[in-house]
Coordinates of C-alpha atoms in Angstrom, one line a residue:
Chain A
X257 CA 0.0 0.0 0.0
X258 CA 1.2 3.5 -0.4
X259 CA 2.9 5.3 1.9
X260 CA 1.1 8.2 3.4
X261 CA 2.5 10.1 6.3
X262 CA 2.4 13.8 7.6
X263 CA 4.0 16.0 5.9
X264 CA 7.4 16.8 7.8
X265 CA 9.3 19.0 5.4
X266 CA 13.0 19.6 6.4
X267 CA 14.7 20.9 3.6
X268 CA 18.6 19.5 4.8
X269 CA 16.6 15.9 5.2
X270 CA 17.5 13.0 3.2
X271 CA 14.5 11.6 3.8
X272 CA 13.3 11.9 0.5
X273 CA 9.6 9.5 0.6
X274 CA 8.9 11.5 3.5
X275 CA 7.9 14.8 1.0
X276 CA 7.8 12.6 -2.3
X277 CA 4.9 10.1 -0.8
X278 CA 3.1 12.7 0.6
X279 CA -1.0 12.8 -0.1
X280 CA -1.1 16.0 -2.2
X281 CA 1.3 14.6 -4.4
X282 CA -0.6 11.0 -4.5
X283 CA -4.3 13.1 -5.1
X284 CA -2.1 15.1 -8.6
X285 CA -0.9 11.8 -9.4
X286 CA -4.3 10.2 -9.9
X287 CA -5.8 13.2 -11.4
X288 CA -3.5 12.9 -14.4
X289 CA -4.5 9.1 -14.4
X290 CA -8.0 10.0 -14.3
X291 CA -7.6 12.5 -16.8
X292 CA -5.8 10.3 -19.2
X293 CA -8.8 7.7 -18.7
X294 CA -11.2 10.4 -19.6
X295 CA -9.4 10.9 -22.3
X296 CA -9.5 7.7 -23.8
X297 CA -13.0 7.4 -23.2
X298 CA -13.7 10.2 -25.3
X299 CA -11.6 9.1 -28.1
X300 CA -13.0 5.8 -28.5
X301 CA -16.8 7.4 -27.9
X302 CA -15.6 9.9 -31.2
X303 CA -14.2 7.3 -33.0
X304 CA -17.3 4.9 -32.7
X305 CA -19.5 7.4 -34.0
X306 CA -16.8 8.1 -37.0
X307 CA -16.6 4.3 -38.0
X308 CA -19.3 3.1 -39.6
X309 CA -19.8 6.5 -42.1
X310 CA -16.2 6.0 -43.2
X311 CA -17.0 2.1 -44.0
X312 CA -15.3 0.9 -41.1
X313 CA -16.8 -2.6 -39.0
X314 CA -17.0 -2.0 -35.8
X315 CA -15.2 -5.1 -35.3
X316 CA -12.3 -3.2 -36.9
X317 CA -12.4 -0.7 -34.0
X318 CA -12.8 -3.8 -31.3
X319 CA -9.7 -5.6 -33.1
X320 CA -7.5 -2.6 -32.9
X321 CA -8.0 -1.6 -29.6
X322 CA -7.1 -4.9 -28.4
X323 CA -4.1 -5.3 -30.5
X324 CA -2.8 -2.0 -28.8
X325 CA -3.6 -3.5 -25.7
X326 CA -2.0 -6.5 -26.6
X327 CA 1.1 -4.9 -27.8
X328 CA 1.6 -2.8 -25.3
X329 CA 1.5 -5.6 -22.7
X330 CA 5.7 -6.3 -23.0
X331 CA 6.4 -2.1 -23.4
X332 CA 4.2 -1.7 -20.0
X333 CA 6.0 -4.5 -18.2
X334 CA 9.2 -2.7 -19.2
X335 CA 8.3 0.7 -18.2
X336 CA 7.2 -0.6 -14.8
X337 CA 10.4 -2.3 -14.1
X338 CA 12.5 0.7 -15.0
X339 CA 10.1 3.1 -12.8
X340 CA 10.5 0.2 -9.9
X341 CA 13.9 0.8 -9.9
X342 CA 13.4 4.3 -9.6
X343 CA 11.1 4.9 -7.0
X344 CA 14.1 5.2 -4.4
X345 CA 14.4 8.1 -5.8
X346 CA 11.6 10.0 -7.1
X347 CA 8.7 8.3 -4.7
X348 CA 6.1 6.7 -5.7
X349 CA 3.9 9.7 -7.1
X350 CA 6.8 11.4 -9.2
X351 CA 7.1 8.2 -10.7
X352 CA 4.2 7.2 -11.7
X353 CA 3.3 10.4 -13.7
X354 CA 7.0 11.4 -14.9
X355 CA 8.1 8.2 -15.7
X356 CA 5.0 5.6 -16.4
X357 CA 3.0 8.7 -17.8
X358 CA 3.9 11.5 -19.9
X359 CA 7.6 11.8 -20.3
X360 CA 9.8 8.5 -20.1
X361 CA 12.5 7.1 -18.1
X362 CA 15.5 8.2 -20.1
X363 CA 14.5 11.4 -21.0
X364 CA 13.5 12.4 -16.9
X365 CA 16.0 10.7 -15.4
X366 CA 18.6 12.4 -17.0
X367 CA 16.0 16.3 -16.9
X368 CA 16.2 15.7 -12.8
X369 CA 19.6 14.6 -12.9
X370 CA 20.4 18.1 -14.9
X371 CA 18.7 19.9 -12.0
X372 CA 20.2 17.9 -9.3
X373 CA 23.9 18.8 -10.8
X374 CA 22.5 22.6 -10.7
X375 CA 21.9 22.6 -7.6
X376 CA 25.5 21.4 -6.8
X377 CA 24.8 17.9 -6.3
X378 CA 24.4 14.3 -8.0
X379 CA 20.6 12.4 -7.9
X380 CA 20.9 9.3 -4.7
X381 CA 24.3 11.1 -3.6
X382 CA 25.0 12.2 0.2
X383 CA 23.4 15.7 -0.7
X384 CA 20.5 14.6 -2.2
X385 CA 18.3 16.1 0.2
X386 CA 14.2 16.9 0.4
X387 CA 15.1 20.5 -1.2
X388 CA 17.0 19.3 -3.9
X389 CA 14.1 16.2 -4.8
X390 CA 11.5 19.2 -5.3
X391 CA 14.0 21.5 -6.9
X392 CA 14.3 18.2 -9.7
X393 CA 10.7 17.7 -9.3
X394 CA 9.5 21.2 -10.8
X395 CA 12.8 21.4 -13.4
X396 CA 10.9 18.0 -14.7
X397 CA 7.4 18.9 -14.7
X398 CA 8.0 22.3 -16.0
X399 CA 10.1 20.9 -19.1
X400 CA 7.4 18.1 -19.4
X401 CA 4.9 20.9 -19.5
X402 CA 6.7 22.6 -22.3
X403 CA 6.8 19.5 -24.1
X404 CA 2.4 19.6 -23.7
X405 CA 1.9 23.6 -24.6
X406 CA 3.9 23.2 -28.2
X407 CA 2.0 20.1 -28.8
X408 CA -1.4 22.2 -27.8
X409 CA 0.1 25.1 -30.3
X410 CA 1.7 23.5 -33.0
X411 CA -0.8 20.0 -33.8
X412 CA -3.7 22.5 -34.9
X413 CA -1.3 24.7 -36.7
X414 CA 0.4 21.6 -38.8
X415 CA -3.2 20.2 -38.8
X416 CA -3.9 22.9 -41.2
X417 CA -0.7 22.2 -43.3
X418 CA -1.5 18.8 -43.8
X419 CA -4.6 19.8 -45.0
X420 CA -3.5 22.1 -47.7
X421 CA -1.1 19.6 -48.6
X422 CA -3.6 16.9 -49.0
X423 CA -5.5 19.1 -51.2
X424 CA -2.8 20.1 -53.1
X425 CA -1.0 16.8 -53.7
X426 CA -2.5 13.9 -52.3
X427 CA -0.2 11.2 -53.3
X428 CA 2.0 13.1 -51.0
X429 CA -0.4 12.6 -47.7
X430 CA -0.2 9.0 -48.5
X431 CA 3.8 8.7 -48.6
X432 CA 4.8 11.2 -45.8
X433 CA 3.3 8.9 -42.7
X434 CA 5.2 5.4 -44.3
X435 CA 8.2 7.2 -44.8
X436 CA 8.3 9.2 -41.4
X437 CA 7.5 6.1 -39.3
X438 CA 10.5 4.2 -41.5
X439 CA 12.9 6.9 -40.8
X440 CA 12.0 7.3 -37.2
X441 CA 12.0 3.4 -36.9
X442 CA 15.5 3.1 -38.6
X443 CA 17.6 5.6 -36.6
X444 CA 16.1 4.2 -33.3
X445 CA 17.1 1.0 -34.0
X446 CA 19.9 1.6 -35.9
X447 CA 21.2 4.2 -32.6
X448 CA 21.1 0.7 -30.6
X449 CA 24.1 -0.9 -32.6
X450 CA 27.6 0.7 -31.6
X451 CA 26.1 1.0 -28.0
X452 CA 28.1 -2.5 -27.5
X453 CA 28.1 -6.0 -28.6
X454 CA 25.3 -7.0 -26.3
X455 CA 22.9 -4.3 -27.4
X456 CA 23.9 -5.2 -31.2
X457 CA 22.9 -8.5 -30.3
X458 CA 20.2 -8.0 -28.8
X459 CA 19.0 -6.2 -31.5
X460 CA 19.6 -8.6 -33.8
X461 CA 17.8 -11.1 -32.1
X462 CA 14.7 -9.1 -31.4
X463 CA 14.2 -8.5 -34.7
X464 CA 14.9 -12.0 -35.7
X465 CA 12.2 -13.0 -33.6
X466 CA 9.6 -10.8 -35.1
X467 CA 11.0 -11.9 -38.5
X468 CA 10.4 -15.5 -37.4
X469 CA 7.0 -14.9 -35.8
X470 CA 5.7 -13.0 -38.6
X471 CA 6.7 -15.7 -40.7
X472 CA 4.9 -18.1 -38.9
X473 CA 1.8 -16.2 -38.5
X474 CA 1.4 -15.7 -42.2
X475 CA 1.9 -19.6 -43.0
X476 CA -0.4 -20.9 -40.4
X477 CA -2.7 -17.9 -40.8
X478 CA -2.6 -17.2 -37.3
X479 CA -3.5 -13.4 -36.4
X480 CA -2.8 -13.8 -32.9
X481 CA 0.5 -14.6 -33.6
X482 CA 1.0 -11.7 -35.2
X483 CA -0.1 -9.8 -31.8
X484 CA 2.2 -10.9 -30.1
X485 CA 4.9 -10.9 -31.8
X486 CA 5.8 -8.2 -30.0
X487 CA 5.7 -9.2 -26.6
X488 CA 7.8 -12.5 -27.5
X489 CA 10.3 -10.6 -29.0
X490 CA 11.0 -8.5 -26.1
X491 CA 11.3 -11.3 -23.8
X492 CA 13.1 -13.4 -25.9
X493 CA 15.7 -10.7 -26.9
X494 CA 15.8 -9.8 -22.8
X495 CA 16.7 -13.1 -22.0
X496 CA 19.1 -13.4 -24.3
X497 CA 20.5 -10.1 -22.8
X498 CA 20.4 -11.3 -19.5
X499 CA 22.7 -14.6 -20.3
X500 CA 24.8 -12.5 -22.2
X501 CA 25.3 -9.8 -19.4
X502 CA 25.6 -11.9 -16.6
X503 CA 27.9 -14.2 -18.4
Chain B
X134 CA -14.1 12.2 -54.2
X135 CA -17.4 14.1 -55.2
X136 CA -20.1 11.1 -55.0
X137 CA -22.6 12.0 -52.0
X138 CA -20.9 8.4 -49.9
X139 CA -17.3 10.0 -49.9
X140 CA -18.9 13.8 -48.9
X141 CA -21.0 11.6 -45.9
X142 CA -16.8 10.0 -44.9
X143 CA -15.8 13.7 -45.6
X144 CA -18.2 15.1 -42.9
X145 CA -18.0 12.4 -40.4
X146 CA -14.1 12.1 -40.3
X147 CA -13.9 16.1 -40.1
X148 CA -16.7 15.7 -37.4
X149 CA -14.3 13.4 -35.5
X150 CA -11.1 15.5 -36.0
X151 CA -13.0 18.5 -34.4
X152 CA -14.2 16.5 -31.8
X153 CA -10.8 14.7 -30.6
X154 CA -9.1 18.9 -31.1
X155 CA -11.9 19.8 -28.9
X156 CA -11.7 16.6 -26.1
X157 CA -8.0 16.3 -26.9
X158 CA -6.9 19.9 -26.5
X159 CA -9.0 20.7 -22.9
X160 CA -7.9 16.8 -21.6
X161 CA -4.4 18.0 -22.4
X162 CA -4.7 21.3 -20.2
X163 CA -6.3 19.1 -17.6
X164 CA -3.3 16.5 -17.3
X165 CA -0.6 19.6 -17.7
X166 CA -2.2 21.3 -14.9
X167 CA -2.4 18.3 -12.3
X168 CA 1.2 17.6 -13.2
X169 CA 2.2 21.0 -12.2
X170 CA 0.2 20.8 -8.9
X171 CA 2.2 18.8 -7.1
X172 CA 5.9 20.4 -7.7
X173 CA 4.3 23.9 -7.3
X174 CA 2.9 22.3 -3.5
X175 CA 6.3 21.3 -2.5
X176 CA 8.1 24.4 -4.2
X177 CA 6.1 26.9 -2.4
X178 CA 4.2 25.7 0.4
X179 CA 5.9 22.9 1.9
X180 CA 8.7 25.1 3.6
X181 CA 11.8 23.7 2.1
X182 CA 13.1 26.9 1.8
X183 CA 12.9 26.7 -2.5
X184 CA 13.7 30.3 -3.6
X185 CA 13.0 31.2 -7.3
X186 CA 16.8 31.2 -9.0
X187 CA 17.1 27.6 -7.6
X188 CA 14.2 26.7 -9.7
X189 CA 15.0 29.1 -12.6
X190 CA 18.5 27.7 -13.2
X191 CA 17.7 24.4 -12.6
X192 CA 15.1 24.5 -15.5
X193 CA 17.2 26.4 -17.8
X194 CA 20.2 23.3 -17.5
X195 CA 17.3 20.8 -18.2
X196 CA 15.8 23.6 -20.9
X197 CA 19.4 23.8 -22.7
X198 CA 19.4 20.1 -23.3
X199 CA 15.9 19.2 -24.1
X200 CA 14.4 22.8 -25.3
X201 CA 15.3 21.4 -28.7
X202 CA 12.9 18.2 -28.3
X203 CA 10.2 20.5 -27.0
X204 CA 9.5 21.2 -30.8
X205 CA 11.1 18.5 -32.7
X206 CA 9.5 15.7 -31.2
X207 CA 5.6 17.4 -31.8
X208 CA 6.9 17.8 -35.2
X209 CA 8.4 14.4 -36.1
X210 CA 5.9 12.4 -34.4
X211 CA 2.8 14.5 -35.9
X212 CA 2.9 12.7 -39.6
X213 CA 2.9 9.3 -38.2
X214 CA 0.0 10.0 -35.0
X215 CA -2.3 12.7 -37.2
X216 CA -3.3 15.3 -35.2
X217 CA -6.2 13.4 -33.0
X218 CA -3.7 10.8 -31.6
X219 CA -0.9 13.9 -31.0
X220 CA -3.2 15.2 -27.7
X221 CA -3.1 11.5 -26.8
X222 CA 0.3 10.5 -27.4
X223 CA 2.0 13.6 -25.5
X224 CA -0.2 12.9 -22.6
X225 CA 0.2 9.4 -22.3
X226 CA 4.1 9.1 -22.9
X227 CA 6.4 6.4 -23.9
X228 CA 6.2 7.6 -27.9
X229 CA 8.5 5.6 -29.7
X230 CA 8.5 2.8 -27.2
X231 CA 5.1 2.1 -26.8
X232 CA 2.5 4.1 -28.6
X233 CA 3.8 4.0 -32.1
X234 CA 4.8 0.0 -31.9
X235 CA 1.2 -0.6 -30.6
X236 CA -0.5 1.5 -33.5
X237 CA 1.5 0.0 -36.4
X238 CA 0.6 -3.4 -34.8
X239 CA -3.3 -2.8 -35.2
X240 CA -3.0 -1.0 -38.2
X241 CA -1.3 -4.0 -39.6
X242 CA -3.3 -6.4 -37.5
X243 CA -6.6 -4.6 -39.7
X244 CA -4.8 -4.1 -43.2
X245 CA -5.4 -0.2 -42.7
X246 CA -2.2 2.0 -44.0
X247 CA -1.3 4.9 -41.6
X248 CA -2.2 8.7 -42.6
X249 CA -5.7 6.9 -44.2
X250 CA -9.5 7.7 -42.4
X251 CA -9.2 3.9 -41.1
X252 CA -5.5 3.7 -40.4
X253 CA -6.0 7.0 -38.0
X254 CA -9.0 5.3 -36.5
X255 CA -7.3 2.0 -35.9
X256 CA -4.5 4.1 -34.8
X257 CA -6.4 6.3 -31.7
X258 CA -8.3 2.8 -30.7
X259 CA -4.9 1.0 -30.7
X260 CA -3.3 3.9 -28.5
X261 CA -7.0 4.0 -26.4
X262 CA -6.2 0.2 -26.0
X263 CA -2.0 0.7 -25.2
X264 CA -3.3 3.3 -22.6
X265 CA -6.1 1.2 -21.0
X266 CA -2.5 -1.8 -20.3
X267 CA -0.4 0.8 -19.3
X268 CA -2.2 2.6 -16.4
X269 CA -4.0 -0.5 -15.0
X270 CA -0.3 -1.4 -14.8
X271 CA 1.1 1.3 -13.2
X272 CA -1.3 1.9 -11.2
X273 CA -0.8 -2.2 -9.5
X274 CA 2.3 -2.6 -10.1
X275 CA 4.1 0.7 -9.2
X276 CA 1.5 2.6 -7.1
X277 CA 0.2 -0.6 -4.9
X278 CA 2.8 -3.1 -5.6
X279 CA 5.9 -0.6 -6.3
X280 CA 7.4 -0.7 -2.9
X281 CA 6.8 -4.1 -2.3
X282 CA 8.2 -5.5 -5.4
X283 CA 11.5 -3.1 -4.8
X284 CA 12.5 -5.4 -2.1
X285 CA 11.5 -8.5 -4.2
X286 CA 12.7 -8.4 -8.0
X287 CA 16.8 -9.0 -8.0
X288 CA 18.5 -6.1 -8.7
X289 CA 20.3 -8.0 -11.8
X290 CA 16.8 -8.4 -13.6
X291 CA 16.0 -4.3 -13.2
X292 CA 19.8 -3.4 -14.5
X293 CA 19.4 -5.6 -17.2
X294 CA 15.4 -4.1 -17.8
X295 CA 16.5 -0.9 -18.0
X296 CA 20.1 -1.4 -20.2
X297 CA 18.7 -3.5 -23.0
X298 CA 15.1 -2.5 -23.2
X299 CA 15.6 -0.8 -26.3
X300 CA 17.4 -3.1 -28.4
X301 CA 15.3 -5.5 -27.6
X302 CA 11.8 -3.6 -28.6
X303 CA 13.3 -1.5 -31.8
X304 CA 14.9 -4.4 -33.2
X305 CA 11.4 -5.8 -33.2
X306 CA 9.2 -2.7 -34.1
X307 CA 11.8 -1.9 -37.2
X308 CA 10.9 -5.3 -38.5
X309 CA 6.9 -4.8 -38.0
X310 CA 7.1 -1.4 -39.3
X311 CA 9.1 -2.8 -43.0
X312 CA 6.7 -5.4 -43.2
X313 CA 3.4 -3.7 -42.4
X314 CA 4.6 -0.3 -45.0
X315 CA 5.3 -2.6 -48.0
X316 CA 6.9 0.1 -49.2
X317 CA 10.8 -0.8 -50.6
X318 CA 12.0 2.2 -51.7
X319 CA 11.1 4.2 -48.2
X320 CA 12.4 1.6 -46.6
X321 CA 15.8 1.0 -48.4
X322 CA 16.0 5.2 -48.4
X323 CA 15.1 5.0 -44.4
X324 CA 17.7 2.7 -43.6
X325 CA 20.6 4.0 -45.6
X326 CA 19.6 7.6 -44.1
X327 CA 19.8 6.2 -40.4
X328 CA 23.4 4.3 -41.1
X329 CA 25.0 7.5 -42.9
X330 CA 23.8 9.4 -39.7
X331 CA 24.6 7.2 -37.2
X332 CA 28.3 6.1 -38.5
X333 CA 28.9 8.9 -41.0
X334 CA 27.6 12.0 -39.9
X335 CA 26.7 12.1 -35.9
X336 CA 30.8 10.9 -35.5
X337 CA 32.2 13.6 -37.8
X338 CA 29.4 16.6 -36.3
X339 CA 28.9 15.7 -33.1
X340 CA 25.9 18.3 -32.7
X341 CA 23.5 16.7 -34.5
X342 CA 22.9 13.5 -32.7
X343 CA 20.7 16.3 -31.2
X344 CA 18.3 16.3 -34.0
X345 CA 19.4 12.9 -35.8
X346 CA 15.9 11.2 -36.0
X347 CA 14.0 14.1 -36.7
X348 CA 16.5 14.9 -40.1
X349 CA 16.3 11.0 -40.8
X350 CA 12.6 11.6 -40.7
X351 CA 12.6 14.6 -42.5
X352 CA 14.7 13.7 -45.2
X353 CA 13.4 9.9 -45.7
X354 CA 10.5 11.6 -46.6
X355 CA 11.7 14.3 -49.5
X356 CA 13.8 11.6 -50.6
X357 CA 11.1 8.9 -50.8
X358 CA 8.7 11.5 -52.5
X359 CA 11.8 12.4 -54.1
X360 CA 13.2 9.0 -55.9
X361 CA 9.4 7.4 -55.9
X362 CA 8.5 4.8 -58.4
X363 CA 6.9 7.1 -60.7
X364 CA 5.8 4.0 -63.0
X365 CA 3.4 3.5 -59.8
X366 CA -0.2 4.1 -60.3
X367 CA -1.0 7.1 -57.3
X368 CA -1.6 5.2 -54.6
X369 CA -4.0 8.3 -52.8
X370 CA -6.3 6.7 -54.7
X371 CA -6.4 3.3 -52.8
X372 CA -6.3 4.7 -49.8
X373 CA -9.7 3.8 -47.2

């Protein structure tokens, strides 16, 4: 069960769950989780009533919405390792929103780490105290809150690009979403290889996996397969990373 | 695209882009605001002695290395999400890691092609589905379980987690993503792009590992449009 104690502020203390478990922080914490549900609901409310005028079963809708789920089952189990492994440092609350939610565990890690280092001092170290935990806290949200506002200004204002672009040359429209999610794709995986051996590796085998389970799920027709490909790749590829890192 | 069935699609598609800008756009202010809450609580009224240039300079060491991804990432990510699932996506985290793989894999799952009316519907339900996973997880596993399971998973098993849990998912999502584009030339063009930068480029101009994906992305798609099969008959007009 969470933690939930009085609030006893001491700004030298290194008693960091003492402020980062605190209720106030826990009540913010859900809100964005019950916002995000909202949200969802919403979305797939919208895109129900969208469906069938555009030709598309509602099965369709059902189908994708669980292979999203489905998917996302290995990426989730992931994430909640990593912020596990964090909470010593952040508290439960921080952690849940900066790292399971909104941002992700590279990118804040390394945002609270700046701050810490600002503030003349290194994230877990002996002067990692309750002040310098909130100081992180705020540098995070505030630069996770930037990242929100540009998305608020900018998606209506390349909305209406795309449009223009659509109208003008639609063969375009249909090319530009293939090739950005190819180049994306490419460089991330491609950024994994001179890491070391073990993440070249690794690589190789994830995607040797999916190649595999693919495969398979074409020849015996099996859709589920296809699924989860995902999932099995990550564990497989883990595993193999595990042997090879502890060997 | 003049026959009255197309004008109905027409209507109901813009109908659902207003609607998601509408929902999306004031869920969004919501979720930014109750993340702010709780830092602004500690900051100013929890008496640890917090005065403004800590805060200030402490956000401008995190601004000068991620300021940059503030904009670039909106604008990368925006071709590939459309702009219902952007509001989503930003929200919800993870990008690269999670959404995106879990869109691609219904989109392929249904046959639909991203950037068309079904592909961008597959593409919110798949991300409505990732989401649903995601917090039910965090919410057991971290919030009730979290400090529980701190003392109980070996240390060895987090290290590794966190070390190779890239490789191990892009290797895999490159894969799904070639297969499920059937498109060769992007794809050749995409992956030549991401070597030259990674082994060519980033070593010689250190700066731009900065904006590395977002040029790959940006110039994978001029190229593709660029050195397309021109023989090809459009393919806007397969689309949905």
């Amino acid at each position: 069960m969470p933690h939930i104690r009085p609030l006893m502020a001491n700004p030298t203390s290194t008693d960091i769950w003492a402020v980062a478990n605190t209720p106030i922080l826990w009540i913010c914490a859900l809100g964005v989780f019950a916002v995000i549900f909202v949200q969802t609901f919403l979305y797939i409310k919208a895109a129900r009533r969208a469906a069938p005028h555009i030709g598309m079963p509602t099965r369709e809708l059902k189908e994708s919405f669980r292979a999203g789920a489905v998917a996302s089952i290995g990426p989730s189990l992931a994430v909640v390792l990593v912020a596990i492994a964090l909470l010593a440092l952040f508290g439960t609350p921080a952690v849940l929103v900066r790292i399971g939610l909104i941002g992700s565990a590279s990118t804040e890690t390394a945002s609270a780490s700046l701050a810490a280092i600002s503030m003349g001092t290194v994230l877990g170290g002996p002067e990692y105290t309750q002040q310098v935990f909130a100081v992180a806290f705020m540098a995070m949200s505030l630069s996770g809150g930037m990242w929100m506002l540009s998305t608020l200004v900018l998606t209506p204002v390349l909305k209406r690009g795309g449009k223009k672009l659509a109208k003008a040359n639609p063969a375009v429209m249909a090319l530009i979403p293939a090739a950005a999610l190819l180049g994306a794709f490419s460089m991330l995986a491609i950024a994994e290889l001179p890491k070391s051996n073990v993440h070249a590796v690794t690589l190789m085998i994830s995607a040797a996996t999916m190649c595999l389970c693919l495969f398979l799920a074409k020849l015996l027709n099996a859709r589920w397969l296809k699924e989860w490909a995902l999932g099995f790749a990550i564990m497989v590829a883990i595993a193999a990373a595990y042997l090879m890192h502890t060997a | 695209m003049t026959t009255p069935v197309a004008t109905h699609a027409d209507a109901s598609m813009a109908r659902f882009e207003s609607e998601t800008t509408r929902y999306g756009s004031l869920t969004m202010i919501a979720g930014l605001v109750f993340s702010l809450l709780g830092p602004i609580y500690l900051v100013f009224f929890s008496g640890l002695e917090i005065t403004g240039p800590m805060v200030w300079i402490a956000f401008v060491a995190v601004a000068a290395t991620f300021g940059v991804f503030w904009f670039v990432e909106p604008l990368t990510y925006f071709p590939i999400l459309g702009s219902a699932a952007m509001y989503q996506a930003f929200m919800i985290g993870n990008i690269s890691n999670k959404l995106l793989p879990a869109a691609i894999v219904a989109q392929s799952s249904i046959n639909a092609r991203p950037g068309t009316r079904r592909g961008d519907l597959a593409a919110v339900m798949a991300i409505g589905g990732a989401a649903t996973v995601h917090l039910t997880s965090l919410l057991v596993f971290v919030g009730l379980l979290g400090t529980w399971l701190v003392s109980m998973v070996p240390a060895s098993m987090i290290e590794v987690a966190r070390l190779y849990i890239l490789p191990a998912l892009m290797g895999a999502v490159l894969v799904q993503a070639i297969v499920s584009m059937k498109r060769l030339r992007p794809t050749v063009i995409a992956v030549a792009l991401a070597l030259l930068f990674q082994f060519v480029i980033v070593p010689a101009a250190p700066k731009t590992a900065l904006f590395a994906t977002a040029l790959v992305v940006v110039l994978s798609i001029i190229l593709s449009w660029v050195l397309r099969d021109r023989k090809e008959v459009h393919v806007a007009t397969e689309v949905d």
